[in-house]
């Protein structure tokens, strides 16, 4: 990983759909510097950014990534294979994607049932450090479900990575935008966050989340 900027990490969000836009707004509200990018000329998304994500800077993807400490993949999973993977080298990459064959079609890259989808992403991005989170909460909930730290009904979000330092950095981000981060040991554990997993789409407090993933692991 490259060194962090002084202060809060700079964030680049690749994808300006519902998920990317909601994450941009929550991070901007929490005081993060956020750049957003789509697949082409940033001029095409400047109006979207100014209206839906005021304060976010629309940039070419490569420029946004180069200046960022953390890169968020908020693109449809079927577009991941065509992404320029090399530009993510040295970055912490948050994987918010899910593999849904009925929606994305069968994606050969993600058909290995022995791996979680984020393990596949990490294998495809050997120069980056992948952290999985934000994939198991609906985009429409990301803003309304935020709560201050210590609130009894504060929602928990899972965080997994094969790199403990990266998981800790992303956990701080999750906490700062209004959620209790629950860190599991590895990307393999992220299978609990995927569609059909015990916490996918569930509104759980930290103790409830921990019980759900523990019971699932035992089962």
mmCIF file of N, CA and C in Angstrom, residues 73-210:
data_model
loop_
_atom_site.group_PDB
_atom_site.id
_atom_site.type_symbol
_atom_site.label_atom_id
_atom_site.label_comp_id
_atom_site.label_asym_id
_atom_site.label_seq_id
_atom_site.Cartn_x
_atom_site.Cartn_y
_atom_site.Cartn_z
ATOM 1 N N UNK A 73 -14.838 0.558 -5.580
ATOM 2 C CA UNK A 73 -15.416 -0.028 -6.790
ATOM 3 C C UNK A 73 -16.925 -0.099 -6.615
ATOM 4 N N UNK A 74 -17.630 0.827 -7.245
ATOM 5 C CA UNK A 74 -19.093 0.877 -7.168
ATOM 6 C C UNK A 74 -19.674 0.711 -8.564
ATOM 7 N N UNK A 75 -19.083 -0.206 -9.307
ATOM 8 C CA UNK A 75 -19.507 -0.472 -10.670
ATOM 9 C C UNK A 75 -20.262 -1.805 -10.717
ATOM 10 N N UNK A 76 -21.108 -2.010 -11.729
ATOM 11 C CA UNK A 76 -21.708 -3.337 -11.884
ATOM 12 C C UNK A 76 -20.617 -4.382 -12.061
ATOM 13 N N UNK A 77 -20.776 -5.510 -11.409
ATOM 14 C CA UNK A 77 -19.707 -6.505 -11.419
ATOM 15 C C UNK A 77 -19.331 -6.959 -12.830
ATOM 16 N N UNK A 78 -20.303 -6.974 -13.749
ATOM 17 C CA UNK A 78 -19.979 -7.438 -15.093
ATOM 18 C C UNK A 78 -19.022 -6.507 -15.830
ATOM 19 N N UNK A 79 -18.832 -5.294 -15.299
ATOM 20 C CA UNK A 79 -17.888 -4.366 -15.919
ATOM 21 C C UNK A 79 -16.475 -4.504 -15.337
ATOM 22 N N UNK A 80 -16.359 -5.232 -14.249
ATOM 23 C CA UNK A 80 -15.056 -5.350 -13.602
ATOM 24 C C UNK A 80 -13.977 -5.952 -14.508
ATOM 25 N N UNK A 81 -14.258 -7.013 -15.278
ATOM 26 C CA UNK A 81 -13.185 -7.589 -16.102
ATOM 27 C C UNK A 81 -12.559 -6.615 -17.098
ATOM 28 N N UNK A 82 -13.330 -5.602 -17.539
ATOM 29 C CA UNK A 82 -12.798 -4.666 -18.537
ATOM 30 C C UNK A 82 -12.155 -3.435 -17.907
ATOM 31 N N UNK A 83 -12.196 -3.338 -16.591
ATOM 32 C CA UNK A 83 -11.546 -2.225 -15.896
ATOM 33 C C UNK A 83 -10.030 -2.329 -16.046
ATOM 34 N N UNK A 84 -9.357 -1.186 -16.148
ATOM 35 C CA UNK A 84 -7.891 -1.191 -16.188
ATOM 36 C C UNK A 84 -7.376 -1.528 -14.796
ATOM 37 N N UNK A 85 -7.053 -2.784 -14.578
ATOM 38 C CA UNK A 85 -6.670 -3.250 -13.245
ATOM 39 C C UNK A 85 -5.349 -2.669 -12.770
ATOM 40 N N UNK A 86 -4.461 -2.395 -13.690
ATOM 41 C CA UNK A 86 -3.127 -1.929 -13.290
ATOM 42 C C UNK A 86 -3.157 -0.562 -12.621
ATOM 43 N N UNK A 87 -4.143 0.253 -12.954
ATOM 44 C CA UNK A 87 -4.169 1.593 -12.361
ATOM 45 C C UNK A 87 -4.491 1.538 -10.868
ATOM 46 N N UNK A 88 -4.930 0.385 -10.386
ATOM 47 C CA UNK A 88 -5.262 0.231 -8.972
ATOM 48 C C UNK A 88 -4.095 -0.278 -8.136
ATOM 49 N N UNK A 89 -2.972 -0.544 -8.777
ATOM 50 C CA UNK A 89 -1.799 -1.031 -8.044
ATOM 51 C C UNK A 89 -1.418 -0.052 -6.932
ATOM 52 N N UNK A 90 -1.148 -0.601 -5.758
ATOM 53 C CA UNK A 90 -0.715 0.211 -4.630
ATOM 54 C C UNK A 90 -1.840 0.851 -3.845
ATOM 55 N N UNK A 91 -3.079 0.628 -4.240
ATOM 56 C CA UNK A 91 -4.216 1.272 -3.591
ATOM 57 C C UNK A 91 -4.982 0.307 -2.689
ATOM 58 N N UNK A 92 -5.625 0.853 -1.674
ATOM 59 C CA UNK A 92 -6.650 0.123 -0.948
ATOM 60 C C UNK A 92 -7.912 0.218 -1.786
ATOM 61 N N UNK A 93 -8.485 -0.920 -2.120
ATOM 62 C CA UNK A 93 -9.660 -0.963 -2.985
ATOM 63 C C UNK A 93 -10.839 -1.552 -2.213
ATOM 64 N N UNK A 94 -11.881 -0.758 -2.036
ATOM 65 C CA UNK A 94 -13.096 -1.243 -1.389
ATOM 66 C C UNK A 94 -13.988 -1.861 -2.453
ATOM 67 N N UNK A 95 -14.288 -3.129 -2.275
ATOM 68 C CA UNK A 95 -15.144 -3.870 -3.198
ATOM 69 C C UNK A 95 -16.573 -3.854 -2.673
ATOM 70 N N UNK A 96 -17.450 -3.125 -3.357
ATOM 71 C CA UNK A 96 -18.862 -3.082 -2.964
ATOM 72 C C UNK A 96 -19.722 -3.971 -3.862
ATOM 73 N N UNK A 97 -19.086 -4.723 -4.751
ATOM 74 C CA UNK A 97 -19.820 -5.443 -5.793
ATOM 75 C C UNK A 97 -20.384 -6.770 -5.287
ATOM 76 N N UNK A 98 -21.422 -7.228 -5.983
ATOM 77 C CA UNK A 98 -22.017 -8.535 -5.723
ATOM 78 C C UNK A 98 -22.166 -9.291 -7.032
ATOM 79 N N UNK A 99 -22.039 -10.603 -6.944
ATOM 80 C CA UNK A 99 -22.241 -11.430 -8.131
ATOM 81 C C UNK A 99 -23.646 -12.002 -8.114
ATOM 82 N N UNK A 100 -24.475 -11.519 -9.016
ATOM 83 C CA UNK A 100 -25.829 -12.017 -9.213
ATOM 84 C C UNK A 100 -25.962 -12.437 -10.663
ATOM 85 N N UNK A 101 -25.845 -13.723 -10.922
ATOM 86 C CA UNK A 101 -25.929 -14.203 -12.302
ATOM 87 C C UNK A 101 -27.235 -13.801 -12.991
ATOM 88 N N UNK A 102 -28.398 -13.824 -12.299
ATOM 89 C CA UNK A 102 -29.631 -13.410 -12.970
ATOM 90 C C UNK A 102 -29.595 -11.962 -13.449
ATOM 91 N N UNK A 103 -28.807 -11.118 -12.768
ATOM 92 C CA UNK A 103 -28.706 -9.713 -13.145
ATOM 93 C C UNK A 103 -27.542 -9.460 -14.092
ATOM 94 N N UNK A 104 -26.377 -10.002 -13.745
ATOM 95 C CA UNK A 104 -25.159 -9.739 -14.514
ATOM 96 C C UNK A 104 -24.921 -10.748 -15.621
ATOM 97 N N UNK A 105 -25.702 -11.819 -15.627
ATOM 98 C CA UNK A 105 -25.381 -12.916 -16.519
ATOM 99 C C UNK A 105 -24.262 -13.741 -15.908
ATOM 100 N N UNK A 106 -24.035 -14.908 -16.431
ATOM 101 C CA UNK A 106 -22.968 -15.762 -15.910
ATOM 102 C C UNK A 106 -21.627 -15.125 -16.230
ATOM 103 N N UNK A 107 -20.835 -14.885 -15.196
ATOM 104 C CA UNK A 107 -19.510 -14.293 -15.343
ATOM 105 C C UNK A 107 -18.472 -15.362 -15.020
ATOM 106 N N UNK A 108 -17.792 -15.834 -16.042
ATOM 107 C CA UNK A 108 -16.863 -16.951 -15.865
ATOM 108 C C UNK A 108 -15.829 -16.670 -14.783
ATOM 109 N N UNK A 109 -15.402 -15.414 -14.696
ATOM 110 C CA UNK A 109 -14.378 -15.051 -13.718
ATOM 111 C C UNK A 109 -14.825 -15.350 -12.294
ATOM 112 N N UNK A 110 -16.134 -15.286 -12.038
ATOM 113 C CA UNK A 110 -16.661 -15.418 -10.679
ATOM 114 C C UNK A 110 -17.394 -16.737 -10.444
ATOM 115 N N UNK A 111 -17.204 -17.681 -11.332
ATOM 116 C CA UNK A 111 -17.938 -18.934 -11.219
ATOM 117 C C UNK A 111 -17.262 -19.974 -10.329
ATOM 118 N N UNK A 112 -16.067 -19.693 -9.838
ATOM 119 C CA UNK A 112 -15.365 -20.628 -8.960
ATOM 120 C C UNK A 112 -16.013 -20.596 -7.580
ATOM 121 N N UNK A 113 -16.793 -21.605 -7.271
ATOM 122 C CA UNK A 113 -17.542 -21.626 -6.013
ATOM 123 C C UNK A 113 -16.649 -21.783 -4.790
ATOM 124 N N UNK A 114 -15.384 -22.116 -4.997
ATOM 125 C CA UNK A 114 -14.476 -22.281 -3.854
ATOM 126 C C UNK A 114 -13.956 -20.944 -3.341
ATOM 127 N N UNK A 115 -14.230 -19.864 -4.067
ATOM 128 C CA UNK A 115 -13.742 -18.542 -3.689
ATOM 129 C C UNK A 115 -14.908 -17.587 -3.456
ATOM 130 N N UNK A 116 -14.757 -16.685 -2.502
ATOM 131 C CA UNK A 116 -15.713 -15.596 -2.381
ATOM 132 C C UNK A 116 -15.461 -14.634 -3.541
ATOM 133 N N UNK A 117 -16.455 -13.810 -3.861
ATOM 134 C CA UNK A 117 -16.288 -12.907 -5.000
ATOM 135 C C UNK A 117 -15.132 -11.930 -4.779
ATOM 136 N N UNK A 118 -14.920 -11.514 -3.540
ATOM 137 C CA UNK A 118 -13.817 -10.578 -3.278
ATOM 138 C C UNK A 118 -12.455 -11.251 -3.336
ATOM 139 N N UNK A 119 -12.405 -12.549 -3.087
ATOM 140 C CA UNK A 119 -11.155 -13.271 -3.301
ATOM 141 C C UNK A 119 -10.807 -13.272 -4.787
ATOM 142 N N UNK A 120 -11.825 -13.380 -5.628
ATOM 143 C CA UNK A 120 -11.591 -13.301 -7.068
ATOM 144 C C UNK A 120 -11.106 -11.910 -7.451
ATOM 145 N N UNK A 121 -11.727 -10.890 -6.872
ATOM 146 C CA UNK A 121 -11.293 -9.514 -7.143
ATOM 147 C C UNK A 121 -9.843 -9.320 -6.708
ATOM 148 N N UNK A 122 -9.491 -9.808 -5.519
ATOM 149 C CA UNK A 122 -8.109 -9.670 -5.050
ATOM 150 C C UNK A 122 -7.144 -10.422 -5.949
ATOM 151 N N UNK A 123 -7.503 -11.610 -6.390
ATOM 152 C CA UNK A 123 -6.645 -12.384 -7.279
ATOM 153 C C UNK A 123 -6.439 -11.658 -8.608
ATOM 154 N N UNK A 124 -7.459 -10.931 -9.043
ATOM 155 C CA UNK A 124 -7.381 -10.202 -10.303
ATOM 156 C C UNK A 124 -6.630 -8.885 -10.146
ATOM 157 N N UNK A 125 -6.542 -8.401 -8.906
ATOM 158 C CA UNK A 125 -5.831 -7.147 -8.600
ATOM 159 C C UNK A 125 -4.649 -7.435 -7.674
ATOM 160 N N UNK A 126 -3.652 -8.166 -8.131
ATOM 161 C CA UNK A 126 -2.569 -8.567 -7.227
ATOM 162 C C UNK A 126 -1.762 -7.397 -6.679
ATOM 163 N N UNK A 127 -1.787 -6.261 -7.361
ATOM 164 C CA UNK A 127 -1.024 -5.108 -6.889
ATOM 165 C C UNK A 127 -1.791 -4.210 -5.942
ATOM 166 N N UNK A 128 -3.061 -4.510 -5.718
ATOM 167 C CA UNK A 128 -3.903 -3.714 -4.827
ATOM 168 C C UNK A 128 -4.205 -4.499 -3.557
ATOM 169 N N UNK A 129 -4.791 -3.817 -2.583
ATOM 170 C CA UNK A 129 -5.210 -4.458 -1.344
ATOM 171 C C UNK A 129 -6.714 -4.313 -1.229
ATOM 172 N N UNK A 130 -7.430 -5.416 -1.354
ATOM 173 C CA UNK A 130 -8.888 -5.389 -1.432
ATOM 174 C C UNK A 130 -9.512 -5.519 -0.046
ATOM 175 N N UNK A 131 -10.523 -4.705 0.183
ATOM 176 C CA UNK A 131 -11.336 -4.756 1.398
ATOM 177 C C UNK A 131 -12.792 -4.827 0.958
ATOM 178 N N UNK A 132 -13.540 -5.762 1.521
ATOM 179 C CA UNK A 132 -14.959 -5.865 1.160
ATOM 180 C C UNK A 132 -15.819 -5.246 2.243
ATOM 181 N N UNK A 133 -16.712 -4.357 1.805
ATOM 182 C CA UNK A 133 -17.731 -3.791 2.679
ATOM 183 C C UNK A 133 -18.725 -3.034 1.801
ATOM 184 N N UNK A 134 -19.815 -2.569 2.402
ATOM 185 C CA UNK A 134 -20.873 -1.796 1.730
ATOM 186 C C UNK A 134 -21.679 -2.593 0.711
ATOM 187 N N UNK A 135 -21.356 -3.863 0.507
ATOM 188 C CA UNK A 135 -22.096 -4.642 -0.484
ATOM 189 C C UNK A 135 -23.396 -5.225 0.071
ATOM 190 N N UNK A 136 -23.541 -5.223 1.389
ATOM 191 C CA UNK A 136 -24.689 -5.894 2.003
ATOM 192 C C UNK A 136 -25.691 -4.915 2.620
ATOM 193 N N UNK A 137 -25.625 -3.662 2.189
ATOM 194 C CA UNK A 137 -26.603 -2.655 2.591
ATOM 195 C C UNK A 137 -27.136 -2.016 1.321
ATOM 196 N N UNK A 138 -28.433 -1.771 1.262
ATOM 197 C CA UNK A 138 -29.026 -1.171 0.081
ATOM 198 C C UNK A 138 -28.600 0.281 -0.072
ATOM 199 N N UNK A 139 -28.433 0.716 -1.303
ATOM 200 C CA UNK A 139 -28.000 2.093 -1.534
ATOM 201 C C UNK A 139 -29.001 3.085 -0.935
ATOM 202 N N UNK A 140 -30.282 2.724 -0.925
ATOM 203 C CA UNK A 140 -31.310 3.620 -0.403
ATOM 204 C C UNK A 140 -31.257 3.725 1.119
ATOM 205 N N UNK A 141 -30.506 2.845 1.757
ATOM 206 C CA UNK A 141 -30.392 2.864 3.216
ATOM 207 C C UNK A 141 -29.130 3.566 3.699
ATOM 208 N N UNK A 142 -28.165 3.759 2.828
ATOM 209 C CA UNK A 142 -26.841 4.210 3.263
ATOM 210 C C UNK A 142 -26.870 5.533 4.004
ATOM 211 N N UNK A 143 -27.720 6.432 3.581
ATOM 212 C CA UNK A 143 -27.787 7.737 4.245
ATOM 213 C C UNK A 143 -28.728 7.722 5.438
ATOM 214 N N UNK A 144 -29.900 7.118 5.286
ATOM 215 C CA UNK A 144 -30.899 7.178 6.347
ATOM 216 C C UNK A 144 -30.565 6.311 7.540
ATOM 217 N N UNK A 145 -29.705 5.299 7.372
ATOM 218 C CA UNK A 145 -29.393 4.386 8.474
ATOM 219 C C UNK A 145 -28.216 4.848 9.329
ATOM 220 N N UNK A 146 -27.595 5.942 8.970
ATOM 221 C CA UNK A 146 -26.437 6.415 9.737
ATOM 222 C C UNK A 146 -26.846 6.857 11.141
ATOM 223 N N UNK A 147 -25.963 6.560 12.094
ATOM 224 C CA UNK A 147 -26.202 6.961 13.482
ATOM 225 C C UNK A 147 -24.875 7.378 14.122
ATOM 226 N N UNK A 148 -24.901 8.270 15.110
ATOM 227 C CA UNK A 148 -23.684 8.623 15.838
ATOM 228 C C UNK A 148 -23.143 7.422 16.603
ATOM 229 N N UNK A 149 -21.850 7.411 16.833
ATOM 230 C CA UNK A 149 -21.232 6.338 17.613
ATOM 231 C C UNK A 149 -21.871 6.273 18.995
ATOM 232 N N UNK A 150 -22.128 5.064 19.451
ATOM 233 C CA UNK A 150 -22.724 4.872 20.768
ATOM 234 C C UNK A 150 -24.230 4.798 20.772
ATOM 235 N N UNK A 151 -24.869 5.095 19.644
ATOM 236 C CA UNK A 151 -26.324 4.988 19.569
ATOM 237 C C UNK A 151 -26.718 3.515 19.689
ATOM 238 N N UNK A 152 -27.659 3.181 20.581
ATOM 239 C CA UNK A 152 -27.972 1.764 20.834
ATOM 240 C C UNK A 152 -28.374 0.977 19.588
ATOM 241 N N UNK A 153 -29.107 1.599 18.664
ATOM 242 C CA UNK A 153 -29.571 0.860 17.485
ATOM 243 C C UNK A 153 -28.691 1.104 16.264
ATOM 244 N N UNK A 154 -27.460 1.526 16.490
ATOM 245 C CA UNK A 154 -26.569 1.794 15.360
ATOM 246 C C UNK A 154 -26.341 0.520 14.546
ATOM 247 N N UNK A 155 -26.476 0.638 13.247
ATOM 248 C CA UNK A 155 -26.343 -0.519 12.361
ATOM 249 C C UNK A 155 -24.881 -0.913 12.191
ATOM 250 N N UNK A 156 -24.645 -2.203 12.087
ATOM 251 C CA UNK A 156 -23.287 -2.717 11.882
ATOM 252 C C UNK A 156 -23.076 -3.069 10.422
ATOM 253 N N UNK A 157 -21.853 -2.851 9.963
ATOM 254 C CA UNK A 157 -21.446 -3.262 8.626
ATOM 255 C C UNK A 157 -20.175 -4.090 8.729
ATOM 256 N N UNK A 158 -20.116 -5.166 7.970
ATOM 257 C CA UNK A 158 -18.945 -6.026 7.993
ATOM 258 C C UNK A 158 -17.812 -5.481 7.142
ATOM 259 N N UNK A 159 -16.603 -5.758 7.572
ATOM 260 C CA UNK A 159 -15.384 -5.356 6.863
ATOM 261 C C UNK A 159 -14.446 -6.557 6.850
ATOM 262 N N UNK A 160 -13.980 -6.943 5.669
ATOM 263 C CA UNK A 160 -13.025 -8.052 5.596
ATOM 264 C C UNK A 160 -11.910 -7.720 4.610
ATOM 265 N N UNK A 161 -10.733 -8.225 4.928
ATOM 266 C CA UNK A 161 -9.569 -8.085 4.046
ATOM 267 C C UNK A 161 -8.545 -9.124 4.478
ATOM 268 N N UNK A 162 -7.656 -9.453 3.579
ATOM 269 C CA UNK A 162 -6.526 -10.306 3.946
ATOM 270 C C UNK A 162 -5.395 -9.479 4.542
ATOM 271 N N UNK A 163 -5.579 -8.165 4.602
ATOM 272 C CA UNK A 163 -4.567 -7.246 5.139
ATOM 273 C C UNK A 163 -5.172 -6.522 6.347
ATOM 274 N N UNK A 164 -4.721 -6.813 7.565
ATOM 275 C CA UNK A 164 -5.304 -6.196 8.759
ATOM 276 C C UNK A 164 -5.194 -4.675 8.781
ATOM 277 N N UNK A 165 -4.092 -4.141 8.259
ATOM 278 C CA UNK A 165 -3.933 -2.687 8.254
ATOM 279 C C UNK A 165 -4.983 -2.029 7.365
ATOM 280 N N UNK A 166 -5.201 -2.587 6.190
ATOM 281 C CA UNK A 166 -6.207 -2.038 5.286
ATOM 282 C C UNK A 166 -7.597 -2.150 5.904
ATOM 283 N N UNK A 167 -7.876 -3.289 6.544
ATOM 284 C CA UNK A 167 -9.172 -3.458 7.198
ATOM 285 C C UNK A 167 -9.376 -2.405 8.279
ATOM 286 N N UNK A 168 -8.316 -2.077 9.022
ATOM 287 C CA UNK A 168 -8.420 -1.069 10.080
ATOM 288 C C UNK A 168 -8.697 0.316 9.502
ATOM 289 N N UNK A 169 -8.039 0.639 8.407
ATOM 290 C CA UNK A 169 -8.240 1.946 7.770
ATOM 291 C C UNK A 169 -9.668 2.084 7.272
ATOM 292 N N UNK A 170 -10.172 1.048 6.626
ATOM 293 C CA UNK A 170 -11.531 1.098 6.109
ATOM 294 C C UNK A 170 -12.544 1.058 7.253
ATOM 295 N N UNK A 171 -12.224 0.363 8.322
ATOM 296 C CA UNK A 171 -13.109 0.351 9.491
ATOM 297 C C UNK A 171 -13.289 1.754 10.058
ATOM 298 N N UNK A 172 -12.222 2.538 10.083
ATOM 299 C CA UNK A 172 -12.327 3.917 10.547
ATOM 300 C C UNK A 172 -13.265 4.720 9.659
ATOM 301 N N UNK A 173 -13.193 4.475 8.363
ATOM 302 C CA UNK A 173 -14.081 5.164 7.433
ATOM 303 C C UNK A 173 -15.533 4.772 7.702
ATOM 304 N N UNK A 174 -15.780 3.474 7.849
ATOM 305 C CA UNK A 174 -17.133 2.987 8.111
ATOM 306 C C UNK A 174 -17.689 3.624 9.381
ATOM 307 N N UNK A 175 -16.875 3.670 10.428
ATOM 308 C CA UNK A 175 -17.294 4.259 11.695
ATOM 309 C C UNK A 175 -17.578 5.746 11.532
ATOM 310 N N UNK A 176 -16.723 6.433 10.797
ATOM 311 C CA UNK A 176 -16.850 7.891 10.680
ATOM 312 C C UNK A 176 -18.080 8.313 9.901
ATOM 313 N N UNK A 177 -18.598 7.435 9.016
ATOM 314 C CA UNK A 177 -19.795 7.829 8.268
ATOM 315 C C UNK A 177 -21.085 7.384 8.959
ATOM 316 N N UNK A 178 -20.959 6.641 10.081
ATOM 317 C CA UNK A 178 -22.151 6.385 10.874
ATOM 318 C C UNK A 178 -22.543 4.947 11.116
ATOM 319 N N UNK A 179 -21.579 4.019 10.990
ATOM 320 C CA UNK A 179 -21.883 2.609 11.188
ATOM 321 C C UNK A 179 -20.847 1.947 12.087
ATOM 322 N N UNK A 180 -21.257 0.864 12.768
ATOM 323 C CA UNK A 180 -20.334 0.083 13.586
ATOM 324 C C UNK A 180 -19.636 -0.951 12.697
ATOM 325 N N UNK A 181 -18.323 -0.840 12.516
ATOM 326 C CA UNK A 181 -17.617 -1.837 11.695
ATOM 327 C C UNK A 181 -17.372 -3.125 12.467
ATOM 328 N N UNK A 182 -17.659 -4.235 11.834
ATOM 329 C CA UNK A 182 -17.363 -5.548 12.394
ATOM 330 C C UNK A 182 -16.335 -6.205 11.477
ATOM 331 N N UNK A 183 -15.120 -6.369 11.982
ATOM 332 C CA UNK A 183 -14.026 -6.869 11.165
ATOM 333 C C UNK A 183 -13.899 -8.380 11.324
ATOM 334 N N UNK A 184 -13.949 -9.074 10.202
ATOM 335 C CA UNK A 184 -13.685 -10.509 10.186
ATOM 336 C C UNK A 184 -12.278 -10.743 9.637
ATOM 337 N N UNK A 185 -11.830 -11.979 9.694
ATOM 338 C CA UNK A 185 -10.406 -12.252 9.522
ATOM 339 C C UNK A 185 -9.872 -12.137 8.097
ATOM 340 N N UNK A 186 -10.674 -12.494 7.101
ATOM 341 C CA UNK A 186 -10.118 -12.587 5.749
ATOM 342 C C UNK A 186 -11.204 -12.401 4.703
ATOM 343 N N UNK A 187 -10.778 -12.199 3.462
ATOM 344 C CA UNK A 187 -11.735 -12.070 2.369
ATOM 345 C C UNK A 187 -12.618 -13.294 2.236
ATOM 346 N N UNK A 188 -12.093 -14.438 2.611
ATOM 347 C CA UNK A 188 -12.905 -15.651 2.560
ATOM 348 C C UNK A 188 -14.150 -15.503 3.415
ATOM 349 N N UNK A 189 -14.015 -14.824 4.573
ATOM 350 C CA UNK A 189 -15.157 -14.633 5.465
ATOM 351 C C UNK A 189 -16.224 -13.732 4.850
ATOM 352 N N UNK A 190 -15.840 -12.984 3.814
ATOM 353 C CA UNK A 190 -16.784 -12.088 3.175
ATOM 354 C C UNK A 190 -17.927 -12.794 2.473
ATOM 355 N N UNK A 191 -17.846 -14.092 2.354
ATOM 356 C CA UNK A 191 -18.944 -14.840 1.751
ATOM 357 C C UNK A 191 -20.227 -14.667 2.566
ATOM 358 N N UNK A 192 -20.071 -14.362 3.854
ATOM 359 C CA UNK A 192 -21.236 -14.115 4.710
ATOM 360 C C UNK A 192 -21.968 -12.844 4.322
ATOM 361 N N UNK A 193 -21.271 -11.936 3.607
ATOM 362 C CA UNK A 193 -21.889 -10.670 3.215
ATOM 363 C C UNK A 193 -22.583 -10.776 1.859
ATOM 364 N N UNK A 194 -22.341 -11.858 1.133
ATOM 365 C CA UNK A 194 -22.832 -11.979 -0.237
ATOM 366 C C UNK A 194 -24.311 -12.342 -0.263
ATOM 367 N N UNK A 195 -24.968 -12.172 -1.416
ATOM 368 C CA UNK A 195 -26.377 -12.570 -1.520
ATOM 369 C C UNK A 195 -26.589 -13.996 -1.030
ATOM 370 N N UNK A 196 -27.575 -14.159 -0.146
ATOM 371 C CA UNK A 196 -27.837 -15.454 0.462
ATOM 372 C C UNK A 196 -27.118 -15.657 1.778
ATOM 373 N N UNK A 197 -26.164 -14.779 2.104
ATOM 374 C CA UNK A 197 -25.442 -14.869 3.366
ATOM 375 C C UNK A 197 -26.287 -14.360 4.525
ATOM 376 N N UNK A 198 -25.869 -14.635 5.749
ATOM 377 C CA UNK A 198 -26.703 -14.344 6.919
ATOM 378 C C UNK A 198 -26.880 -12.864 7.238
ATOM 379 N N UNK A 199 -26.026 -11.996 6.694
ATOM 380 C CA UNK A 199 -26.158 -10.572 7.005
ATOM 381 C C UNK A 199 -26.535 -9.747 5.783
ATOM 382 N N UNK A 200 -26.658 -10.375 4.634
ATOM 383 C CA UNK A 200 -26.966 -9.634 3.417
ATOM 384 C C UNK A 200 -28.353 -8.998 3.515
ATOM 385 N N UNK A 201 -28.380 -7.675 3.425
ATOM 386 C CA UNK A 201 -29.639 -6.951 3.473
ATOM 387 C C UNK A 201 -30.278 -6.848 4.844
ATOM 388 N N UNK A 202 -29.623 -7.387 5.869
ATOM 389 C CA UNK A 202 -30.214 -7.392 7.212
ATOM 390 C C UNK A 202 -29.770 -6.169 7.999
ATOM 391 N N UNK A 203 -30.730 -5.568 8.716
ATOM 392 C CA UNK A 203 -30.379 -4.443 9.578
ATOM 393 C C UNK A 203 -30.067 -4.996 10.958
ATOM 394 N N UNK A 204 -28.774 -5.066 11.298
ATOM 395 C CA UNK A 204 -28.325 -5.691 12.529
ATOM 396 C C UNK A 204 -27.441 -4.739 13.316
ATOM 397 N N UNK A 205 -27.577 -4.759 14.637
ATOM 398 C CA UNK A 205 -26.636 -4.061 15.494
ATOM 399 C C UNK A 205 -25.350 -4.883 15.574
ATOM 400 N N UNK A 206 -24.318 -4.318 16.172
ATOM 401 C CA UNK A 206 -23.041 -5.029 16.248
ATOM 402 C C UNK A 206 -23.167 -6.398 16.920
ATOM 403 N N UNK A 207 -23.805 -6.524 18.099
ATOM 404 C CA UNK A 207 -23.926 -7.859 18.708
ATOM 405 C C UNK A 207 -24.721 -8.828 17.832
ATOM 406 N N UNK A 208 -25.779 -8.332 17.183
ATOM 407 C CA UNK A 208 -26.587 -9.194 16.320
ATOM 408 C C UNK A 208 -25.779 -9.654 15.104
ATOM 409 N N UNK A 209 -25.004 -8.765 14.558
ATOM 410 C CA UNK A 209 -24.173 -9.085 13.400
ATOM 411 C C UNK A 209 -23.148 -10.153 13.768
ATOM 412 N N UNK A 210 -22.489 -9.956 14.886
ATOM 413 C CA UNK A 210 -21.478 -10.922 15.317
ATOM 414 C C UNK A 210 -22.085 -12.295 15.565
#
